[in-house]
Each structure stands twice: as structure tokens, then as C-alpha cells.
Amino acid sequence: MTTVSPLSSITEQRDLIRADIAAAAKADGRGADDVTLIAVSKKQPDDRIDAALEAGLRVFGENRVQEAQMRWTERRASYPDLRLHLIGPLQTNKAGDAVALFDVIETLDREKLAVSLAREMQKQNLERECLIQVNTGDEDQKAGITPQEAVAFSRHCRQTHGLNITGMMCIPPVDEEPAMHFALLKTLAAEAGLDVLSMGMSGDYETAIRFGATHIRVGSSLFGARPMA
Ligand SMILES: *Cc1c(COP(=O)(O)O)cnc(C)c1O
């Protein structure tokens, strides 16, 4: 039996994903450089994280603030060009920690959180990029602002709170064709005058790119299944 090292496996997967990105971007009249691969490192063991860094990956996504602090606070010091994206729901009492650690907060979806983020950025003298999370499927259990409110909310966050809103993100319902959700997000972002579209995960990133994704969030296809519960 041969064991595959995390480095060779992640490097191999990264190359396959990059080839997919190039093909899908081309189909959308864009180049591979127009799409950023966010390596979703949540629940992955240290050896895979270090292998991903060794493979040259620098943009990572995490969905929990505390877990991300444990994983990235020290590594951040060794990799000044690291870019960390928060892709999970954020409670207002964690806004300060999130602002301190993350370069991009992708899950801004309500007024109370906008207030907390603006206050924390001012207090820490840091300007972080924010994306508006849109609940494109109007699912009760899912975070995100409704599609109806998304454009006005993004303008409000810019104008009233002075937040640096650069785009929108969505997580389509698991049981629906994702394409229509990606198309909706693109329409909303265009209406709001925003360029960044964070959409597409391991199962649907090629579709997302064909529909205009500028950022894809890929975990299991890159790292392998998440072993930590
Ligand atoms: C976990 C997660 C991902 C990555 O999921 P995979 O299917 O492993 O690629 C992407 N986006 C969000 C918001 C996530 O929580």
C-alpha cells in the first residue's frame, strides 16, 4: 500500500481545480486569473493546512471565528501575504475578533451586524472588506438577507456605516439547481454596483464560474473529506 503525502495530494488537487477554473472562466469569456480559489480549511488537520501553505496557497476560508483563531493566529505571522475570509455566520459579540483576524467578512446579512462591524473597524483602525450574504433560496434555516432587501442593504451599509462593501456571496439550497441562484446573485450584485461574487463550492464551482463567480470556496475537493467532526 502506498500512502500519499498531504502535500502531493493537495498539489495534485489544486492543479486539477486550477484546470477546471481556467476552462470554466474561458467559457465565460474570462481568464483563470479572474477567479480566486478560496481554500476552505475548516475542520482540517494541521498537516493538511501546512501542506496547503507549502503548495503556495494563500487565500483561506473559515466558518468559525474561534476555530480560525486557533488555526491561523500564529501561522499568520509567518505568512504576511495570507488572506483570510470568514464564510460562516457571525454573531455580533464576535465581531471584534472577526475584524482583528479576517481580511474579508463574507457574511454580513443584518443591520445589527453592520453596526458592530463598523464600530469594531473604527476602534481597531482597520478597514476590512465585506460581502453581503444573500439567502437566494429564501430558506428559513439559512443565514443571509433576502434577495428583495439585498441591494438596498448593501447601499445602506456603505452610506450609513461607511463599510467597504465589495460584493455578495450565496450558498444555494442543497436540493435545487444552483445555476439559477448564481444568476440571481449576479443580477443583484450588478444592480448594487458590486464586482465580487463569492459563489460555488466543491460540487458546483464550475457552474458558479460560468455564471460569473470571482471567488470560489472549495474545501473537500482540495483537502479531502473533513476528518474532524
Ligand atoms: C464548508 C463550506 C464551503 C466548502 O465546502 P466544500 O463542499 O467542502 O467545498 C464553502 N462555503 C461555505 C460557506 C462553507 O461553509
PDB file of C-alpha atoms and ligand atoms in Angstrom:
ATOM      1  CA  MET A   1       0.000   0.000   0.000  1.00  0.00           C
ATOM      2  CA  THR A   2       1.288   3.440  -0.817  1.00  0.00           C
ATOM      3  CA  THR A   3       0.461   6.442   1.295  1.00  0.00           C
ATOM      4  CA  VAL A   4       0.024   9.742  -0.430  1.00  0.00           C
ATOM      5  CA  SER A   5       1.504  12.709   1.380  1.00  0.00           C
ATOM      6  CA  PRO A   6      -0.833  15.632   2.063  1.00  0.00           C
ATOM      7  CA  LEU A   7       1.476  17.855   0.024  1.00  0.00           C
ATOM      8  CA  SER A   8       1.352  15.746  -3.143  1.00  0.00           C
ATOM      9  CA  SER A   9      -2.373  15.157  -2.811  1.00  0.00           C
ATOM     10  CA  ILE A  10      -3.212  18.835  -2.245  1.00  0.00           C
ATOM     11  CA  THR A  11      -0.855  19.953  -5.005  1.00  0.00           C
ATOM     12  CA  GLU A  12      -2.458  17.486  -7.387  1.00  0.00           C
ATOM     13  CA  GLN A  13      -5.992  18.512  -6.471  1.00  0.00           C
ATOM     14  CA  ARG A  14      -5.075  22.171  -6.711  1.00  0.00           C
ATOM     15  CA  ASP A  15      -3.753  21.641 -10.233  1.00  0.00           C
ATOM     16  CA  LEU A  16      -6.938  19.824 -11.262  1.00  0.00           C
ATOM     17  CA  ILE A  17      -9.100  22.584  -9.780  1.00  0.00           C
ATOM     18  CA  ARG A  18      -6.988  25.233 -11.496  1.00  0.00           C
ATOM     19  CA  ALA A  19      -7.507  23.486 -14.841  1.00  0.00           C
ATOM     20  CA  ASP A  20     -11.285  23.461 -14.206  1.00  0.00           C
ATOM     21  CA  ILE A  21     -11.153  27.145 -13.270  1.00  0.00           C
ATOM     22  CA  ALA A  22      -9.313  28.018 -16.474  1.00  0.00           C
ATOM     23  CA  ALA A  23     -11.799  26.104 -18.643  1.00  0.00           C
ATOM     24  CA  ALA A  24     -14.899  27.496 -16.939  1.00  0.00           C
ATOM     25  CA  ALA A  25     -13.531  31.048 -16.931  1.00  0.00           C
ATOM     26  CA  LYS A  26     -12.751  30.754 -20.624  1.00  0.00           C
ATOM     27  CA  ALA A  27     -16.322  29.631 -21.287  1.00  0.00           C
ATOM     28  CA  ASP A  28     -17.447  32.837 -19.554  1.00  0.00           C
ATOM     29  CA  GLY A  29     -15.051  34.974 -21.610  1.00  0.00           C
ATOM     30  CA  ARG A  30     -12.651  35.485 -18.738  1.00  0.00           C
ATOM     31  CA  GLY A  31      -9.195  34.322 -17.712  1.00  0.00           C
ATOM     32  CA  ALA A  32      -8.133  31.987 -14.908  1.00  0.00           C
ATOM     33  CA  ASP A  33      -6.726  34.978 -13.020  1.00  0.00           C
ATOM     34  CA  ASP A  34     -10.214  36.466 -12.776  1.00  0.00           C
ATOM     35  CA  VAL A  35     -11.225  33.740 -10.335  1.00  0.00           C
ATOM     36  CA  THR A  36      -9.772  33.410  -6.839  1.00  0.00           C
ATOM     37  CA  LEU A  37      -9.661  29.973  -5.231  1.00  0.00           C
ATOM     38  CA  ILE A  38     -10.504  30.241  -1.533  1.00  0.00           C
ATOM     39  CA  ALA A  39      -9.204  27.103   0.200  1.00  0.00           C
ATOM     40  CA  VAL A  40     -11.793  26.248   2.842  1.00  0.00           C
ATOM     41  CA  SER A  41      -9.667  24.926   5.692  1.00  0.00           C
ATOM     42  CA  LYS A  42     -12.337  24.475   8.373  1.00  0.00           C
ATOM     43  CA  LYS A  43     -12.067  21.220  10.333  1.00  0.00           C
ATOM     44  CA  GLN A  44      -8.887  20.157   8.504  1.00  0.00           C
ATOM     45  CA  PRO A  45      -5.904  18.790  10.439  1.00  0.00           C
ATOM     46  CA  ASP A  46      -2.659  20.704  10.798  1.00  0.00           C
ATOM     47  CA  ASP A  47      -0.638  18.587   8.385  1.00  0.00           C
ATOM     48  CA  ARG A  48      -3.034  19.432   5.547  1.00  0.00           C
ATOM     49  CA  ILE A  49      -3.013  23.142   6.419  1.00  0.00           C
ATOM     50  CA  ASP A  50       0.765  23.214   6.392  1.00  0.00           C
ATOM     51  CA  ALA A  51       0.828  21.261   3.133  1.00  0.00           C
ATOM     52  CA  ALA A  52      -1.544  23.779   1.545  1.00  0.00           C
ATOM     53  CA  LEU A  53       0.751  26.618   2.613  1.00  0.00           C
ATOM     54  CA  GLU A  54       3.747  24.729   1.287  1.00  0.00           C
ATOM     55  CA  ALA A  55       1.890  24.244  -2.000  1.00  0.00           C
ATOM     56  CA  GLY A  56       1.674  28.020  -2.214  1.00  0.00           C
ATOM     57  CA  LEU A  57      -1.992  28.554  -1.359  1.00  0.00           C
ATOM     58  CA  ARG A  58      -2.538  31.839   0.445  1.00  0.00           C
ATOM     59  CA  VAL A  59      -6.276  32.521   0.449  1.00  0.00           C
ATOM     60  CA  PHE A  60      -8.233  30.547   3.039  1.00  0.00           C
ATOM     61  CA  GLY A  61     -11.831  30.402   4.219  1.00  0.00           C
ATOM     62  CA  GLU A  62     -13.076  29.553   7.696  1.00  0.00           C
ATOM     63  CA  ASN A  63     -16.588  29.415   9.064  1.00  0.00           C
ATOM     64  CA  ARG A  64     -15.967  29.802  12.804  1.00  0.00           C
ATOM     65  CA  VAL A  65     -14.086  32.645  14.438  1.00  0.00           C
ATOM     66  CA  GLN A  66     -12.678  30.702  17.369  1.00  0.00           C
ATOM     67  CA  GLU A  67     -11.522  27.754  15.306  1.00  0.00           C
ATOM     68  CA  ALA A  68      -9.899  30.163  12.831  1.00  0.00           C
ATOM     69  CA  GLN A  69      -8.057  31.972  15.627  1.00  0.00           C
ATOM     70  CA  MET A  70      -6.522  28.705  16.801  1.00  0.00           C
ATOM     71  CA  ARG A  71      -5.548  27.705  13.290  1.00  0.00           C
ATOM     72  CA  TRP A  72      -4.293  30.992  11.921  1.00  0.00           C
ATOM     73  CA  THR A  73      -3.107  33.421  14.598  1.00  0.00           C
ATOM     74  CA  GLU A  74       0.425  32.004  14.723  1.00  0.00           C
ATOM     75  CA  ARG A  75       0.655  30.964  11.070  1.00  0.00           C
ATOM     76  CA  ARG A  76      -0.379  34.462  10.066  1.00  0.00           C
ATOM     77  CA  ALA A  77       2.881  35.822  11.484  1.00  0.00           C
ATOM     78  CA  SER A  78       4.895  33.515   9.186  1.00  0.00           C
ATOM     79  CA  TYR A  79       2.825  34.281   6.069  1.00  0.00           C
ATOM     80  CA  PRO A  80       2.294  38.030   5.758  1.00  0.00           C
ATOM     81  CA  ASP A  81       0.600  37.588   2.360  1.00  0.00           C
ATOM     82  CA  LEU A  82      -2.133  35.370   3.777  1.00  0.00           C
ATOM     83  CA  ARG A  83      -5.753  36.380   3.070  1.00  0.00           C
ATOM     84  CA  LEU A  84      -8.414  35.021   5.389  1.00  0.00           C
ATOM     85  CA  HIS A  85     -12.122  35.024   4.531  1.00  0.00           C
ATOM     86  CA  LEU A  86     -14.866  34.488   7.085  1.00  0.00           C
ATOM     87  CA  ILE A  87     -17.543  32.429   5.320  1.00  0.00           C
ATOM     88  CA  GLY A  88     -19.697  31.335   8.283  1.00  0.00           C
ATOM     89  CA  PRO A  89     -22.367  33.146  10.305  1.00  0.00           C
ATOM     90  CA  LEU A  90     -21.031  35.852  12.611  1.00  0.00           C
ATOM     91  CA  GLN A  91     -22.509  36.732  15.995  1.00  0.00           C
ATOM     92  CA  THR A  92     -22.236  40.398  16.961  1.00  0.00           C
ATOM     93  CA  ASN A  93     -20.276  39.557  20.124  1.00  0.00           C
ATOM     94  CA  LYS A  94     -17.554  38.020  17.920  1.00  0.00           C
ATOM     95  CA  ALA A  95     -17.382  40.989  15.541  1.00  0.00           C
ATOM     96  CA  GLY A  96     -14.258  42.375  17.225  1.00  0.00           C
ATOM     97  CA  ASP A  97     -12.383  39.085  16.939  1.00  0.00           C
ATOM     98  CA  ALA A  98     -13.507  38.699  13.335  1.00  0.00           C
ATOM     99  CA  VAL A  99     -12.312  42.181  12.380  1.00  0.00           C
ATOM    100  CA  ALA A 100      -8.956  41.514  14.050  1.00  0.00           C
ATOM    101  CA  LEU A 101      -8.344  38.256  12.160  1.00  0.00           C
ATOM    102  CA  PHE A 102     -10.138  38.269   8.810  1.00  0.00           C
ATOM    103  CA  ASP A 103      -9.311  40.301   5.716  1.00  0.00           C
ATOM    104  CA  VAL A 104     -12.741  39.687   4.224  1.00  0.00           C
ATOM    105  CA  ILE A 105     -16.025  39.127   6.032  1.00  0.00           C
ATOM    106  CA  GLU A 106     -18.347  37.409   3.575  1.00  0.00           C
ATOM    107  CA  THR A 107     -21.379  37.004   5.799  1.00  0.00           C
ATOM    108  CA  LEU A 108     -22.748  40.466   6.510  1.00  0.00           C
ATOM    109  CA  ASP A 109     -26.505  39.991   6.459  1.00  0.00           C
ATOM    110  CA  ARG A 110     -28.190  42.250   9.012  1.00  0.00           C
ATOM    111  CA  GLU A 111     -28.252  45.763  10.389  1.00  0.00           C
ATOM    112  CA  LYS A 112     -27.105  44.873  13.892  1.00  0.00           C
ATOM    113  CA  LEU A 113     -24.009  43.165  12.497  1.00  0.00           C
ATOM    114  CA  ALA A 114     -23.261  46.129  10.223  1.00  0.00           C
ATOM    115  CA  VAL A 115     -23.321  48.414  13.275  1.00  0.00           C
ATOM    116  CA  SER A 116     -20.994  46.115  15.242  1.00  0.00           C
ATOM    117  CA  LEU A 117     -18.548  45.675  12.362  1.00  0.00           C
ATOM    118  CA  ALA A 118     -18.379  49.411  11.660  1.00  0.00           C
ATOM    119  CA  ARG A 119     -17.768  50.149  15.340  1.00  0.00           C
ATOM    120  CA  GLU A 120     -15.042  47.498  15.631  1.00  0.00           C
ATOM    121  CA  MET A 121     -13.256  48.613  12.478  1.00  0.00           C
ATOM    122  CA  GLN A 122     -13.177  52.146  13.777  1.00  0.00           C
ATOM    123  CA  LYS A 123     -11.978  51.033  17.202  1.00  0.00           C
ATOM    124  CA  GLN A 124      -9.216  48.841  15.757  1.00  0.00           C
ATOM    125  CA  ASN A 125      -8.424  51.306  12.984  1.00  0.00           C
ATOM    126  CA  LEU A 126      -8.755  48.565  10.358  1.00  0.00           C
ATOM    127  CA  GLU A 127     -10.790  48.611   7.170  1.00  0.00           C
ATOM    128  CA  ARG A 128     -11.952  45.144   6.194  1.00  0.00           C
ATOM    129  CA  GLU A 129     -13.697  44.165   3.002  1.00  0.00           C
ATOM    130  CA  CYS A 130     -17.260  42.920   3.464  1.00  0.00           C
ATOM    131  CA  LEU A 131     -19.607  40.923   1.250  1.00  0.00           C
ATOM    132  CA  ILE A 132     -23.361  40.824   1.666  1.00  0.00           C
ATOM    133  CA  GLN A 133     -24.599  37.268   2.196  1.00  0.00           C
ATOM    134  CA  VAL A 134     -27.827  36.725   0.283  1.00  0.00           C
ATOM    135  CA  ASN A 135     -30.257  33.925   1.108  1.00  0.00           C
ATOM    136  CA  THR A 136     -31.088  33.375  -2.560  1.00  0.00           C
ATOM    137  CA  GLY A 137     -33.363  30.433  -1.802  1.00  0.00           C
ATOM    138  CA  ASP A 138     -35.308  32.268   0.937  1.00  0.00           C
ATOM    139  CA  GLU A 139     -34.652  29.330   3.255  1.00  0.00           C
ATOM    140  CA  ASP A 140     -35.853  29.742   6.842  1.00  0.00           C
ATOM    141  CA  GLN A 141     -32.897  27.989   8.410  1.00  0.00           C
ATOM    142  CA  LYS A 142     -30.248  29.733   6.340  1.00  0.00           C
ATOM    143  CA  ALA A 143     -28.370  32.951   7.105  1.00  0.00           C
ATOM    144  CA  GLY A 144     -28.383  35.811   4.624  1.00  0.00           C
ATOM    145  CA  ILE A 145     -30.529  38.776   3.749  1.00  0.00           C
ATOM    146  CA  THR A 146     -33.471  38.240   1.392  1.00  0.00           C
ATOM    147  CA  PRO A 147     -32.929  38.903  -2.319  1.00  0.00           C
ATOM    148  CA  GLN A 148     -35.569  41.648  -2.117  1.00  0.00           C
ATOM    149  CA  GLU A 149     -33.603  43.574   0.515  1.00  0.00           C
ATOM    150  CA  ALA A 150     -30.058  42.852  -0.659  1.00  0.00           C
ATOM    151  CA  VAL A 151     -29.422  45.835  -2.930  1.00  0.00           C
ATOM    152  CA  ALA A 152     -30.824  48.446  -0.544  1.00  0.00           C
ATOM    153  CA  PHE A 153     -28.966  46.864   2.370  1.00  0.00           C
ATOM    154  CA  SER A 154     -25.634  46.974   0.554  1.00  0.00           C
ATOM    155  CA  ARG A 155     -26.126  50.681  -0.225  1.00  0.00           C
ATOM    156  CA  HIS A 156     -27.156  51.349   3.357  1.00  0.00           C
ATOM    157  CA  CYS A 157     -24.039  49.587   4.703  1.00  0.00           C
ATOM    158  CA  ARG A 158     -21.845  51.773   2.507  1.00  0.00           C
ATOM    159  CA  GLN A 159     -23.604  55.061   3.004  1.00  0.00           C
ATOM    160  CA  THR A 160     -24.711  54.912   6.623  1.00  0.00           C
ATOM    161  CA  HIS A 161     -21.969  52.777   8.131  1.00  0.00           C
ATOM    162  CA  GLY A 162     -19.109  53.560   5.750  1.00  0.00           C
ATOM    163  CA  LEU A 163     -18.371  49.866   5.277  1.00  0.00           C
ATOM    164  CA  ASN A 164     -16.228  48.712   2.358  1.00  0.00           C
ATOM    165  CA  ILE A 165     -18.788  46.503   0.620  1.00  0.00           C
ATOM    166  CA  THR A 166     -17.194  44.855  -2.415  1.00  0.00           C
ATOM    167  CA  GLY A 167     -19.628  42.114  -3.369  1.00  0.00           C
ATOM    168  CA  MET A 168     -22.113  39.413  -2.495  1.00  0.00           C
ATOM    169  CA  MET A 169     -21.989  35.743  -1.534  1.00  0.00           C
ATOM    170  CA  CYS A 170     -24.546  32.942  -1.516  1.00  0.00           C
ATOM    171  CA  ILE A 171     -24.956  29.289  -0.612  1.00  0.00           C
ATOM    172  CA  PRO A 172     -27.682  27.781  -2.828  1.00  0.00           C
ATOM    173  CA  PRO A 173     -30.193  25.316  -1.347  1.00  0.00           C
ATOM    174  CA  VAL A 174     -28.785  21.782  -1.438  1.00  0.00           C
ATOM    175  CA  ASP A 175     -31.767  20.340  -3.269  1.00  0.00           C
ATOM    176  CA  GLU A 176     -32.016  22.865  -6.084  1.00  0.00           C
ATOM    177  CA  GLU A 177     -30.215  23.545  -9.330  1.00  0.00           C
ATOM    178  CA  PRO A 178     -27.548  26.060  -8.227  1.00  0.00           C
ATOM    179  CA  ALA A 179     -27.358  27.892 -11.570  1.00  0.00           C
ATOM    180  CA  MET A 180     -30.484  29.997 -11.024  1.00  0.00           C
ATOM    181  CA  HIS A 181     -29.172  31.080  -7.622  1.00  0.00           C
ATOM    182  CA  PHE A 182     -25.832  32.078  -9.108  1.00  0.00           C
ATOM    183  CA  ALA A 183     -27.627  34.034 -11.845  1.00  0.00           C
ATOM    184  CA  LEU A 184     -29.759  35.808  -9.246  1.00  0.00           C
ATOM    185  CA  LEU A 185     -26.723  36.777  -7.172  1.00  0.00           C
ATOM    186  CA  LYS A 186     -25.004  38.173 -10.244  1.00  0.00           C
ATOM    187  CA  THR A 187     -28.040  40.269 -11.106  1.00  0.00           C
ATOM    188  CA  LEU A 188     -28.315  41.651  -7.573  1.00  0.00           C
ATOM    189  CA  ALA A 189     -24.622  42.499  -7.357  1.00  0.00           C
ATOM    190  CA  ALA A 190     -24.733  44.267 -10.717  1.00  0.00           C
ATOM    191  CA  GLU A 191     -27.739  46.279  -9.568  1.00  0.00           C
ATOM    192  CA  ALA A 192     -25.821  47.267  -6.444  1.00  0.00           C
ATOM    193  CA  GLY A 193     -22.716  48.134  -8.485  1.00  0.00           C
ATOM    194  CA  LEU A 194     -20.597  45.431  -6.826  1.00  0.00           C
ATOM    195  CA  ASP A 195     -17.908  43.351  -8.562  1.00  0.00           C
ATOM    196  CA  VAL A 196     -17.148  40.463  -6.228  1.00  0.00           C
ATOM    197  CA  LEU A 197     -19.250  37.297  -6.462  1.00  0.00           C
ATOM    198  CA  SER A 198     -18.368  34.569  -3.938  1.00  0.00           C
ATOM    199  CA  MET A 199     -20.266  31.502  -5.088  1.00  0.00           C
ATOM    200  CA  GLY A 200     -19.542  27.878  -5.844  1.00  0.00           C
ATOM    201  CA  MET A 201     -18.202  25.088  -3.602  1.00  0.00           C
ATOM    202  CA  SER A 202     -16.657  21.663  -4.324  1.00  0.00           C
ATOM    203  CA  GLY A 203     -19.790  20.350  -6.034  1.00  0.00           C
ATOM    204  CA  ASP A 204     -20.690  23.328  -8.196  1.00  0.00           C
ATOM    205  CA  TYR A 205     -17.751  25.681  -8.658  1.00  0.00           C
ATOM    206  CA  GLU A 206     -17.537  25.207 -12.422  1.00  0.00           C
ATOM    207  CA  THR A 207     -21.181  26.217 -12.810  1.00  0.00           C
ATOM    208  CA  ALA A 208     -20.589  29.173 -10.498  1.00  0.00           C
ATOM    209  CA  ILE A 209     -17.683  30.391 -12.635  1.00  0.00           C
ATOM    210  CA  ARG A 210     -19.750  30.081 -15.810  1.00  0.00           C
ATOM    211  CA  PHE A 211     -22.263  32.331 -14.071  1.00  0.00           C
ATOM    212  CA  GLY A 212     -19.667  34.924 -13.129  1.00  0.00           C
ATOM    213  CA  ALA A 213     -18.092  33.856  -9.807  1.00  0.00           C
ATOM    214  CA  THR A 214     -14.974  35.850  -8.962  1.00  0.00           C
ATOM    215  CA  HIS A 215     -14.323  33.751  -5.834  1.00  0.00           C
ATOM    216  CA  ILE A 216     -14.997  30.058  -5.301  1.00  0.00           C
ATOM    217  CA  ARG A 217     -14.905  28.429  -1.862  1.00  0.00           C
ATOM    218  CA  VAL A 218     -13.519  24.911  -2.130  1.00  0.00           C
ATOM    219  CA  GLY A 219     -12.913  22.609   0.836  1.00  0.00           C
ATOM    220  CA  SER A 220     -13.290  18.861   0.399  1.00  0.00           C
ATOM    221  CA  SER A 221     -12.246  18.705  -3.284  1.00  0.00           C
ATOM    222  CA  LEU A 222      -8.964  20.334  -2.375  1.00  0.00           C
ATOM    223  CA  PHE A 223      -8.115  18.944   1.074  1.00  0.00           C
ATOM    224  CA  GLY A 224     -10.086  15.706   1.067  1.00  0.00           C
ATOM    225  CA  ALA A 225     -13.057  14.951   3.320  1.00  0.00           C
ATOM    226  CA  ARG A 226     -13.100  16.856   6.609  1.00  0.00           C
ATOM    227  CA  PRO A 227     -11.938  14.316   9.204  1.00  0.00           C
ATOM    228  CA  MET A 228     -12.598  16.426  12.281  1.00  0.00           C
ATOM    229  CA  ALA A 229     -16.220  16.396  13.397  1.00  0.00           C
TER     230      ALA A 229
HETATM  231  C1  LIG B   1     -17.711  24.394   4.161  1.00  0.00           C
HETATM  232  C2  LIG B   1     -18.061  25.496   3.235  1.00  0.00           C
HETATM  233  C3  LIG B   1     -17.590  25.513   1.906  1.00  0.00           C
HETATM  234  C4  LIG B   1     -16.745  24.398   1.298  1.00  0.00           C
HETATM  235  O1  LIG B   1     -17.498  23.256   1.117  1.00  0.00           O
HETATM  236  P1  LIG B   1     -16.947  22.000   0.236  1.00  0.00           P
HETATM  237  O2  LIG B   1     -18.178  21.362  -0.249  1.00  0.00           O
HETATM  238  O3  LIG B   1     -16.137  21.179   1.161  1.00  0.00           O
HETATM  239  O4  LIG B   1     -16.133  22.579  -0.863  1.00  0.00           O
HETATM  240  C5  LIG B   1     -17.922  26.596   1.119  1.00  0.00           C
HETATM  241  N1  LIG B   1     -18.681  27.606   1.582  1.00  0.00           N
HETATM  242  C6  LIG B   1     -19.142  27.636   2.846  1.00  0.00           C
HETATM  243  C7  LIG B   1     -19.971  28.777   3.285  1.00  0.00           C
HETATM  244  C8  LIG B   1     -18.856  26.574   3.703  1.00  0.00           C
HETATM  245  O5  LIG B   1     -19.328  26.606   4.971  1.00  0.00           O
END
